[in-house]
Coordinates of C-alpha atoms in Angstrom, one line a residue:
X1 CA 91.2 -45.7 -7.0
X2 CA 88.8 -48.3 -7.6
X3 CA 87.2 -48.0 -3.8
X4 CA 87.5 -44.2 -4.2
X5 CA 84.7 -44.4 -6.9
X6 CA 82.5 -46.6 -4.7
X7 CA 82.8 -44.6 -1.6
X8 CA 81.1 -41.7 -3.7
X9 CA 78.6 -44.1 -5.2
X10 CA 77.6 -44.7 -1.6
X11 CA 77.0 -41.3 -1.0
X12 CA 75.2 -40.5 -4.2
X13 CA 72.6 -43.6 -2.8
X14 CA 72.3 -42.0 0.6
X15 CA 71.7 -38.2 -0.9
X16 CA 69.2 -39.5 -3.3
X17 CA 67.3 -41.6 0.1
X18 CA 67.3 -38.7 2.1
X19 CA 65.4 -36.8 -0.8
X20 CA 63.4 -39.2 -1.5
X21 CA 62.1 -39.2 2.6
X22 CA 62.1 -36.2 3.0
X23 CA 59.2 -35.8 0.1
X24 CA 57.6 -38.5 1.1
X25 CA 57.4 -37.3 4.9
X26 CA 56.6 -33.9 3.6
X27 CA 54.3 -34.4 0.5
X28 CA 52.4 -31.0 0.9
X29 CA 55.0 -28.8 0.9
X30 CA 54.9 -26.1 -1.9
X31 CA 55.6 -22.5 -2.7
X32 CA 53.2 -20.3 -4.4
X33 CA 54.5 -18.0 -7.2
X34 CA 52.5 -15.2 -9.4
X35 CA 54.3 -13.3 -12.3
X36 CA 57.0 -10.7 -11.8
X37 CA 56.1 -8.3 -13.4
X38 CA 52.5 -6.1 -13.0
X39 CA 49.4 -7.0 -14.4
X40 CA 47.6 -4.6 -17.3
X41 CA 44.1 -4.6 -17.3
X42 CA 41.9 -2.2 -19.2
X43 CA 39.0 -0.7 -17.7
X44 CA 35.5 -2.0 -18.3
X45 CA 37.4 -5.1 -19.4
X46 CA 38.3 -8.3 -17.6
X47 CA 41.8 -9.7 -16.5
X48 CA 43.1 -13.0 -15.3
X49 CA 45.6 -12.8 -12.4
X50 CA 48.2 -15.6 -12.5
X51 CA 49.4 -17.9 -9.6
X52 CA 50.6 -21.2 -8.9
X53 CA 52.1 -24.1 -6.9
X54 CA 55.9 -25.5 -7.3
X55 CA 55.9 -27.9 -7.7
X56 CA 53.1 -29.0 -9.5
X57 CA 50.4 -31.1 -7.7
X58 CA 46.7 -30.6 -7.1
X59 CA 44.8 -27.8 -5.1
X60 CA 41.0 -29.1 -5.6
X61 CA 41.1 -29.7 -2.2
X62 CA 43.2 -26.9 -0.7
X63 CA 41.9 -23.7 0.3
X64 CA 42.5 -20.8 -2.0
X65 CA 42.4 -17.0 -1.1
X66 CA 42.5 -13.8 -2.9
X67 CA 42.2 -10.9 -0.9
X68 CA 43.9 -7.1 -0.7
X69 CA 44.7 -6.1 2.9
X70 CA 42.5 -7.9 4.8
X71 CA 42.7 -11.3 4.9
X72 CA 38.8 -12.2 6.4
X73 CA 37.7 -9.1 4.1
X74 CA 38.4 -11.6 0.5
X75 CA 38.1 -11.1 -3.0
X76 CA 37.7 -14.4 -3.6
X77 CA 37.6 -17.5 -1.7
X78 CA 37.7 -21.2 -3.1
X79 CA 37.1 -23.9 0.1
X80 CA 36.1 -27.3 0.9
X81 CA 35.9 -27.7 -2.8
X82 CA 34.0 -24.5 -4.0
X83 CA 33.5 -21.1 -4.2
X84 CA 32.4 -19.1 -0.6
X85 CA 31.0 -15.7 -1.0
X86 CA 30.3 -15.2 2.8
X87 CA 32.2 -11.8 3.8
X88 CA 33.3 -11.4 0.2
X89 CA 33.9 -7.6 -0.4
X90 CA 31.5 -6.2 -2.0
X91 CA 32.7 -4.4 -4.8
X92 CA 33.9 -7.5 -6.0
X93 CA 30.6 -9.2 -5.8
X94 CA 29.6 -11.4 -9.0
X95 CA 32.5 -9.6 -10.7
X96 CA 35.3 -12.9 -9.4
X97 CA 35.7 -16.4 -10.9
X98 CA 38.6 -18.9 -9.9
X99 CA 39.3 -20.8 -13.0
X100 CA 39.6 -24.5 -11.6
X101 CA 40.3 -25.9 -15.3
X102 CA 44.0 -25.8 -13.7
X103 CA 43.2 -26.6 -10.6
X104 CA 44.4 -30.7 -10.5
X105 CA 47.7 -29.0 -12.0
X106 CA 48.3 -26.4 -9.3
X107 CA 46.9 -23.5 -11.6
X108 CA 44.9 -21.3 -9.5
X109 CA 44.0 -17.7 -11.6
X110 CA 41.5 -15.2 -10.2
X111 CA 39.3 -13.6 -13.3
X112 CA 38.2 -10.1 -12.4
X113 CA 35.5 -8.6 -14.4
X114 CA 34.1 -5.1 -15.2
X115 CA 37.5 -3.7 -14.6
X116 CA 37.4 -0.3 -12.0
X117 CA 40.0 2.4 -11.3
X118 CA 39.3 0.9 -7.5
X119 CA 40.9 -2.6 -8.6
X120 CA 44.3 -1.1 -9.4
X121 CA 46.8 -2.2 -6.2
X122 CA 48.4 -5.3 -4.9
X123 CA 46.7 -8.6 -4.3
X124 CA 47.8 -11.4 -2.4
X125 CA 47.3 -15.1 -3.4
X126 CA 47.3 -17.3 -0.5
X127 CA 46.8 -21.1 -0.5
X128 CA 46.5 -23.6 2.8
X129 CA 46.7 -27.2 2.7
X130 CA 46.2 -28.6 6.4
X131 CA 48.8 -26.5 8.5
X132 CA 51.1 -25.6 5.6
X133 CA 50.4 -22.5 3.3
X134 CA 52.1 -20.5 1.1
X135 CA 51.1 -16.8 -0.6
X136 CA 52.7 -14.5 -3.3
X137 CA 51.8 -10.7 -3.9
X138 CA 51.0 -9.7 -7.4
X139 CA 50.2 -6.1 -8.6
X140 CA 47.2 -5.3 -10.9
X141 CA 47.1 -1.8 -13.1
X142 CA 44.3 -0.5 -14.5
X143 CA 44.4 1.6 -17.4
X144 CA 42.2 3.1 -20.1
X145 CA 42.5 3.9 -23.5
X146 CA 41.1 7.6 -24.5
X147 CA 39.4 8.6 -27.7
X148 CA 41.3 9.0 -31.4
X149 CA 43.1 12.7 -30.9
X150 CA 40.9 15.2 -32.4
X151 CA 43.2 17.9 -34.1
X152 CA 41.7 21.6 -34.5
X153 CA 43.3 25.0 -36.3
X154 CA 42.1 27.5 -33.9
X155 CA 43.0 31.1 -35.2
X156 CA 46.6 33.1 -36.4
X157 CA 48.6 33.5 -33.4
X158 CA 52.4 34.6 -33.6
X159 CA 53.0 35.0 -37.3
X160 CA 51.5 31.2 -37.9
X161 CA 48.4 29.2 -37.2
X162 CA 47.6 27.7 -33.6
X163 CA 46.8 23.9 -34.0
X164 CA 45.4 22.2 -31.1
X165 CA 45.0 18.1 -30.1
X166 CA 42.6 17.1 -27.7
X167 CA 41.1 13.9 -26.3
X168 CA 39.6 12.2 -23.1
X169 CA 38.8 9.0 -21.7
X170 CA 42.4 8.3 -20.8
X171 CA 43.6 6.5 -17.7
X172 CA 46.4 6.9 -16.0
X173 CA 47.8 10.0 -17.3
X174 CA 49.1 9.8 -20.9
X175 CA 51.5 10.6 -22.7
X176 CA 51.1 13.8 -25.2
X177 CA 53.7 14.5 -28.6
X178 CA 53.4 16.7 -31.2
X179 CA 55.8 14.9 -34.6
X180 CA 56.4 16.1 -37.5
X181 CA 56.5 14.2 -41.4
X182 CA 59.9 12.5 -40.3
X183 CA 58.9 11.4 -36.9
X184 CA 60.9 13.7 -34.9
X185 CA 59.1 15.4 -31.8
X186 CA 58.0 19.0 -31.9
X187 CA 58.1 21.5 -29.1
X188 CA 54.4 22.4 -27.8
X189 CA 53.3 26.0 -26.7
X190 CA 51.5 24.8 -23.8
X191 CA 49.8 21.3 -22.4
X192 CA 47.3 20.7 -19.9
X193 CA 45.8 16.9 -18.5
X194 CA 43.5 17.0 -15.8
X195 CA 41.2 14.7 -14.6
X196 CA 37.4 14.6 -15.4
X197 CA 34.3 13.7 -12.9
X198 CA 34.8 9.9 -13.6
X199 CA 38.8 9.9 -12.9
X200 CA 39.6 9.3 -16.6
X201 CA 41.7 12.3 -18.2
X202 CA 41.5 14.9 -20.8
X203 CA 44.3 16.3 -22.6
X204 CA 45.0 19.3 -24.7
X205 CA 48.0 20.3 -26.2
X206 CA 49.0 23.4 -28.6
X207 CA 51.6 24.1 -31.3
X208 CA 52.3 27.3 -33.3
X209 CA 52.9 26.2 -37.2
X210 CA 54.6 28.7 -39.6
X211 CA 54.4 28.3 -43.3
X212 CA 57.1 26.1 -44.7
X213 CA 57.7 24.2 -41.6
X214 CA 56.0 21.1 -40.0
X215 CA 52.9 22.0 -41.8
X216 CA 52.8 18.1 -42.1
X217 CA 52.2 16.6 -38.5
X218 CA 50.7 14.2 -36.0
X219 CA 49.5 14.5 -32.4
X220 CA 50.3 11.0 -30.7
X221 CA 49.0 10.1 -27.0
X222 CA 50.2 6.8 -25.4
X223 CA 49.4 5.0 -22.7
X224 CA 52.3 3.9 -20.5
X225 CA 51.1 0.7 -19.1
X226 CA 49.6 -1.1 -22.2
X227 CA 52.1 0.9 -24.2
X228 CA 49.2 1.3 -26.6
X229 CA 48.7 4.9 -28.1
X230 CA 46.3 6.3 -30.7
X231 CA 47.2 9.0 -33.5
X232 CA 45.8 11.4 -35.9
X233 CA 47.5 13.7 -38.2
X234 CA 47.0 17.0 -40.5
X235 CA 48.4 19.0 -43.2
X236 CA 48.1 22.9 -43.3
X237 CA 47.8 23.6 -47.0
X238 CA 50.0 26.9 -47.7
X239 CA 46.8 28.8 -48.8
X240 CA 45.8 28.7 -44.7
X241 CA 48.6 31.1 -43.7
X242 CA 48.2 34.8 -43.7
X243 CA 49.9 37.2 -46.2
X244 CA 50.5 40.6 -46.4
X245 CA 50.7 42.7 -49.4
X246 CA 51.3 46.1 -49.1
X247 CA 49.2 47.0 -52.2
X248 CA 46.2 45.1 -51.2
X249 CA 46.6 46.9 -47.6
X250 CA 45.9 50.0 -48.9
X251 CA 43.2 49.1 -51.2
X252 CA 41.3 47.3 -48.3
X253 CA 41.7 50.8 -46.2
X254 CA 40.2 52.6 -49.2
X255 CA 36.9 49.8 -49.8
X256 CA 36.5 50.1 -46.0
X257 CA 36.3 53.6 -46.1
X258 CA 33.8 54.2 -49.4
X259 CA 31.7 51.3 -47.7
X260 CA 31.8 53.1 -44.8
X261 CA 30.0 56.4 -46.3
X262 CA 27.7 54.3 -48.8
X263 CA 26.3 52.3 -45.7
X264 CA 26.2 56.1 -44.1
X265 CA 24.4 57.7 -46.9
X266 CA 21.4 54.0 -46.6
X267 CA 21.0 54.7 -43.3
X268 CA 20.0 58.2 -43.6
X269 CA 17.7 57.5 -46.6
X270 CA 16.1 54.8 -44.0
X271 CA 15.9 56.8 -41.0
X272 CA 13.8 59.1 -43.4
X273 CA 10.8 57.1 -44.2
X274 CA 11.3 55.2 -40.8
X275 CA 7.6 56.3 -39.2
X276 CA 5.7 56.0 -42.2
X277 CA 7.0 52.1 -41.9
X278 CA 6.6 51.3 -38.6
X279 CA 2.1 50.7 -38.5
X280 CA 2.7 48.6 -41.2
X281 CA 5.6 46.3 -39.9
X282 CA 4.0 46.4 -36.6
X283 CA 0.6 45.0 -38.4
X284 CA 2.4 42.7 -40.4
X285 CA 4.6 41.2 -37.3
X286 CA 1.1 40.2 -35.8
X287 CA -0.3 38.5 -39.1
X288 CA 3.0 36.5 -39.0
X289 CA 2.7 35.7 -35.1
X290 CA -0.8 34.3 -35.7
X291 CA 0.2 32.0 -38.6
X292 CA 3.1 30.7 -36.4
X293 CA 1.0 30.1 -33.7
X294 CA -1.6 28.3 -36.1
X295 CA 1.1 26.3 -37.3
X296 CA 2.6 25.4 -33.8
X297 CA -0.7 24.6 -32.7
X298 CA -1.4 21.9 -35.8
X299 CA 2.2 20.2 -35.1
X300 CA 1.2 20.0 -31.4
X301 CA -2.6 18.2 -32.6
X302 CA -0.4 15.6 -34.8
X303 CA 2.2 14.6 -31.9
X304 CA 1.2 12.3 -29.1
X305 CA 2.4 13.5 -25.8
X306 CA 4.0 10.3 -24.1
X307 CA 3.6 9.7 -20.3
X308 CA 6.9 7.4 -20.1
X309 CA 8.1 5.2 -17.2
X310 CA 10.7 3.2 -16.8
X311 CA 10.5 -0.6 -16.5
X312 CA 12.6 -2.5 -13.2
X313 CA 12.5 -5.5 -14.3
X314 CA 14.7 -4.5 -17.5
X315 CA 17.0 -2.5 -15.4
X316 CA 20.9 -3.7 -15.0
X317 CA 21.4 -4.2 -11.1
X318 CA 23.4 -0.9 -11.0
X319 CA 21.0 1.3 -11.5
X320 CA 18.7 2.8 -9.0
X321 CA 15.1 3.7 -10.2
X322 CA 13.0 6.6 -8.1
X323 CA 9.5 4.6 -6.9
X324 CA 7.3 6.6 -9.3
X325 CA 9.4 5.3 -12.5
X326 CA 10.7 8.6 -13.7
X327 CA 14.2 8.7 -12.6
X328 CA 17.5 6.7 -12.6
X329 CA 21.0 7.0 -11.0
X330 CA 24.4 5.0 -10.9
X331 CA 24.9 3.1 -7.8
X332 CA 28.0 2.2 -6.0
X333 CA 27.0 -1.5 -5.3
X334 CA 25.7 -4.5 -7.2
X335 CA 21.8 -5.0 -6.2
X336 CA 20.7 -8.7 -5.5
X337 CA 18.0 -9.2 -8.1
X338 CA 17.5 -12.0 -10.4
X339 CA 18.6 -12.4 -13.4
X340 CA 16.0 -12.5 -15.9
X341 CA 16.0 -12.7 -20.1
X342 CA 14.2 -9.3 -19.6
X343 CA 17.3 -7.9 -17.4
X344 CA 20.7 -6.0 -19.1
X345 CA 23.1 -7.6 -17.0
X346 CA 26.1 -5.5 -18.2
X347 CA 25.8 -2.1 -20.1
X348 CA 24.3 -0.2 -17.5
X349 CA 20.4 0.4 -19.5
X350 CA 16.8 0.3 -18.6
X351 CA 13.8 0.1 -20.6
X352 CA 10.6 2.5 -20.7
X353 CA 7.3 0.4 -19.7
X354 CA 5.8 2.1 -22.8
X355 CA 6.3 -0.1 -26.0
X356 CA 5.1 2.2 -29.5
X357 CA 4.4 0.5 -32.6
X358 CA 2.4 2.9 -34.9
X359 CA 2.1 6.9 -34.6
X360 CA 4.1 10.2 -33.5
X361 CA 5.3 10.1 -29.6
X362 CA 8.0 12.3 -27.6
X363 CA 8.9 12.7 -24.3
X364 CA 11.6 14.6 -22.1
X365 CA 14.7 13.6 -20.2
X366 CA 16.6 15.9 -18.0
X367 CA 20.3 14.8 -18.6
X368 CA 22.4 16.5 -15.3
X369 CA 25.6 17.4 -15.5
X370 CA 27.1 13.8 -15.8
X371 CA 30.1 12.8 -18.0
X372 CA 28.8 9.2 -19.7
X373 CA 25.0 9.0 -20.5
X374 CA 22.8 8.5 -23.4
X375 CA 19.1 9.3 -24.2
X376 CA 16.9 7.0 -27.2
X377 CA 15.0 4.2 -28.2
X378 CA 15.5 0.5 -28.5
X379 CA 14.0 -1.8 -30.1
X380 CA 12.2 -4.2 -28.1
X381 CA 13.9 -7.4 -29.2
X382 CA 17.3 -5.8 -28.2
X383 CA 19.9 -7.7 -27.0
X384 CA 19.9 -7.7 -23.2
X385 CA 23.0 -9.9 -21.8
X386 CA 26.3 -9.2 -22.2
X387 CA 28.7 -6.4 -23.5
X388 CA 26.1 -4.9 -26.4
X389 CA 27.3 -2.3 -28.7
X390 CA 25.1 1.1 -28.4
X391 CA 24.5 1.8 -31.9
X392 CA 21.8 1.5 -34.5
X393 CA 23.5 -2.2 -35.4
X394 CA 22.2 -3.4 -32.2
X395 CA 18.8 -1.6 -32.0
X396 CA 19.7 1.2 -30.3
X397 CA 19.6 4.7 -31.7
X398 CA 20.3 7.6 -29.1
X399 CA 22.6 10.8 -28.5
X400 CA 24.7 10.8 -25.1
X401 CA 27.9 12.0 -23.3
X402 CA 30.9 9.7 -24.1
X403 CA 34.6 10.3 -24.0
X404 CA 34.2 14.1 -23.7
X405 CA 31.9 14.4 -26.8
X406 CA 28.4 15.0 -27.1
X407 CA 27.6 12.8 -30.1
X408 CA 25.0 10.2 -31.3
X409 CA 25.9 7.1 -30.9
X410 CA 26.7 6.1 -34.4
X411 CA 29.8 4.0 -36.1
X412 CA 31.7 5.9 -37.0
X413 CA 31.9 8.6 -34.3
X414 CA 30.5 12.2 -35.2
X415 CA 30.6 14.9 -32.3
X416 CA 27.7 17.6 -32.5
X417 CA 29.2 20.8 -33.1
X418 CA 27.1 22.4 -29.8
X419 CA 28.5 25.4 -27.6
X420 CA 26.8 23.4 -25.1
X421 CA 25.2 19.9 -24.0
X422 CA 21.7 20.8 -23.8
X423 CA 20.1 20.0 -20.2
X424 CA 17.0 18.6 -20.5
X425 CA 16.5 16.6 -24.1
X426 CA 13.0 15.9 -25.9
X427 CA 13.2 12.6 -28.1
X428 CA 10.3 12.7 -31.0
X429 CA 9.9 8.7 -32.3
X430 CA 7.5 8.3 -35.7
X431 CA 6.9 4.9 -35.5
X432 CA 5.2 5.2 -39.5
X433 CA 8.1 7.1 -40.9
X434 CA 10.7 5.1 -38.7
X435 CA 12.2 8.0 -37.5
X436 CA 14.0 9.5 -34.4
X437 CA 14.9 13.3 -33.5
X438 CA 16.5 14.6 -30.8
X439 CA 15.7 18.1 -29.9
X440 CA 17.0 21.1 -27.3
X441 CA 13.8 21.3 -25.3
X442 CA 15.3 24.7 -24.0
X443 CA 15.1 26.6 -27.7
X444 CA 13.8 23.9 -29.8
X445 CA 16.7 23.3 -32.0
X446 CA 17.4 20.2 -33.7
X447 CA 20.0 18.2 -31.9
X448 CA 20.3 14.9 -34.8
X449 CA 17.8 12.9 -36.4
X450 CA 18.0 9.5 -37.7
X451 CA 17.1 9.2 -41.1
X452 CA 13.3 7.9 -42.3
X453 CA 13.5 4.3 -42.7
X454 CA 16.6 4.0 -39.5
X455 CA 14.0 2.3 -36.8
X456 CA 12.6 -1.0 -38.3
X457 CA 8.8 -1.5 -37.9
X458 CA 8.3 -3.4 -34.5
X459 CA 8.2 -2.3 -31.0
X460 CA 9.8 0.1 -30.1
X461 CA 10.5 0.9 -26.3
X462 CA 12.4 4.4 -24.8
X463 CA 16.0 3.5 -23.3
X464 CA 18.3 5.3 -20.9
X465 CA 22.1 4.5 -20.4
X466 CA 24.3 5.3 -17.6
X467 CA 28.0 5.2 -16.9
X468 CA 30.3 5.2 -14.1
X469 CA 30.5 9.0 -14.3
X470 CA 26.9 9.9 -15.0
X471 CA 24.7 11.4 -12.3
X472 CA 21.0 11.0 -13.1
X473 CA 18.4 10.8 -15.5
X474 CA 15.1 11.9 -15.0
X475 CA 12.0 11.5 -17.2
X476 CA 9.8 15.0 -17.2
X477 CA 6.0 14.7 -16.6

């Protein structure tokens, strides 16, 4: 017994020697492992994809590739102890960052930022040390989270009232529920999501609610893949529904019929002294056409007409200006130009040339038919790097095209209740009264105005915003 316990103590020894060589014969062997499960990222956001080396040891001097499906085409590639950005795609160019605070410890993350619908797939994280490598495959998925449901009653239909939810700017395809007070789902009467110009989709969903039932409910979108949703509810007051009283049937025959032959009976009397009227409305239409004129004529002497450019060197490298300065469009790649204080370097914006301190000053701006844009003015001390808010908090007042809505851009969010986005847009700055209307250069309606007193008193310089799914903005001579 006694020699049966050292005969396994001797084998213990030589399993624990054997190890022991073979890791020290071997010292670079490794595997490389990334999480399970797929990575969220929101778009316009950044994300970290995770990988690493078992066991743990250093890879500051191991190379370190990201790439898709090419493996000389890289996202990223760490060698020879830094960064190489030689055949680097580019639509990942200056948007990649290997975080090396991990490196020593076998941590090797890839940081994407500016999140695009493109970035969603696979990714492969391969590292090399010598003749031995190792990779893992990880899975990034982009989604977007849309705007707050906006819930609408849109006429009697079926004995009740048609409610409708909508809202955009969702990414992939939500998620739509109607629920009622106790949180159980209600049937909808019809659904539709489709996908707008910039890939991001809309949804609209209707329910029929009778009085006495569910007139307390929500509409609810989620997002599957950050299993994030946003919700908005309503209550239908009983005084909405429709009634009908036999008695007050017949009585609104009988009013419809004695207005009826009242209105008749006017007319006639009208028709009579007709001609005798008609020199004198016809001489009294021209007085009025005169004064209006007059009066167009002062307001035109009082406002300056602006000749505006735009200014390159405050552009963000996305955007492409027209040589003359009076137009700009999204591009596809990321333009190699330095990176000045006077440069945005990540909301998409550029700055007119023309600074205004004092006086009354529009100009025009033909919008297109894009889905994210915005027209205004900026102050000139605006905040140029990073992600800015575009609101008057930051120095920026302006009306645009976001999520769907045609709204100013103003905390919170107010859509303009338009039939229509207007197509070309005349902004009117009173530098004195510190004051900015937007106007329908089409029909000359007021579009919004900014109260007196919204625009402090200092420079103040026109500004233009583009999107990924706006087209082009072009100043009008």
């Amino acid at each position: 017994y006694k020699y049966q316990w050292f005969g396994w103590f001797l084998c213990l020894t030589k399993l624990v020697v054997i190890v022991f060589a073979v890791l020290v014969h071997f010292p670079g062997k490794f595997t490389v492992i990334g999480p399970p499960d797929p990575v969220a990222a929101i778009l316009g956001q950044e994300t970290v994809l995770p990988c690493h080396l078992s066991p743990r040891m250093s890879a500051a001097t191991m190379e370190v590739r990201w790439f898709r499906s090419e493996y000389l085409s890289f996202v990223h590639l760490y060698r020879d102890g830094k960064d190489q950005y030689e055949r680097q795609m580019p639509e990942y160019r200056g948007r990649t960052e290997l975080l090396k605070a991990g490196l020593t410890d076998g941590n090797v993350p890839l940081r994407i930022l500016k999140i695009r619908h493109a970035d969603e797939g696979q990714y492969l994280c391969f590292v090399q040390n010598g003749t031995f490598y190792g990779q893992t495959v990880l899975e990034l998925r982009v989604a977007g989270l849309g705007s707050a449901p906006l819930i609408s009653m849109e006429g009697y239909q079926d004995g009740g009232i048609r409610v409708v939810c909508r809202s955009a700017g969702w990414y992939p395809e939500p998620e739509v529920l109607w629920k009622d007070f106790n949180g159980q789902r209600l049937p909808s009467l019809s659904e539709t999501k489709s996908p707008g110009d910039n890939g991001l989709f809309e949804t609209e969903t209707a329910l029929i609610v009778t009085e006495h039932s569910n007139q307390n409910l929500s509409c609810c979108i989620r997002n599957t893949v950050l299993s994030q949703e946003k919700e908005s509810a309503v209550y239908i007051a009983d005084l909405f529904f429709p009634r009908v009283n036999p008695l007050m049937a017949t009585l609104s025959v009988i009013l419809v019929v004695l207005f009826g032959f009242i209105g008749l009976t006017v007319y006639l009397f009208k028709m009579k002294g007709k001609y005798q009227r008609k020199k004198y409305a016809v001489n009294k239409d021209f007085v009025l056409i005169n004064k209006l004129e007059q009066f167009r004529n002062l307001i035109l002497k009082e406002l300056v007409i602006s000749n505006v450019t735009l200014d390159p060197d405050t552009a963000q490298p996305q955007l492409i200006l027209s040589e003359d300065g009076k137009s700009v469009k999204w591009g596809d790649t990321w333009q190699e130009l330095p990176d000045t204080p006077e440069r945005f370097d990540s909301r998409a914006c550029v700055l007119g040339c023309e600074g205004f301190i004092s006086g009354r000053h529009c100009w025009e701006v033909e919008v297109g038919d894009g889905e994210l844009w915005a027209v205004g003015v900026a102050k000139e001390s605006v905040s140029r790097k990073g992600w800015i808010s575009l609101s008057p908090e930051q120095g920026i007042w302006a009306v645009g095209q976001c999520g769907g809505q045609f709204r100013p851009l103003t905390s919170p969010e107010a859509p303009l209740p338009l039939s229509q986005v207007p197509s070309r847009i005349r902004v009117c700055l009173d530098c004195d009264r510190g004051q900015v209307t937007f106007i329908d250069a089409g029909d000359g309606a007021t579009i919004f105005t900014f109260p007196p007193g919204s625009v402090p008193g200092e420079r103040i310089r026109p500004w233009l915003w583009l999107g990924v799914g706006g087209s082009q903005l072009s100043l009008c001579p």
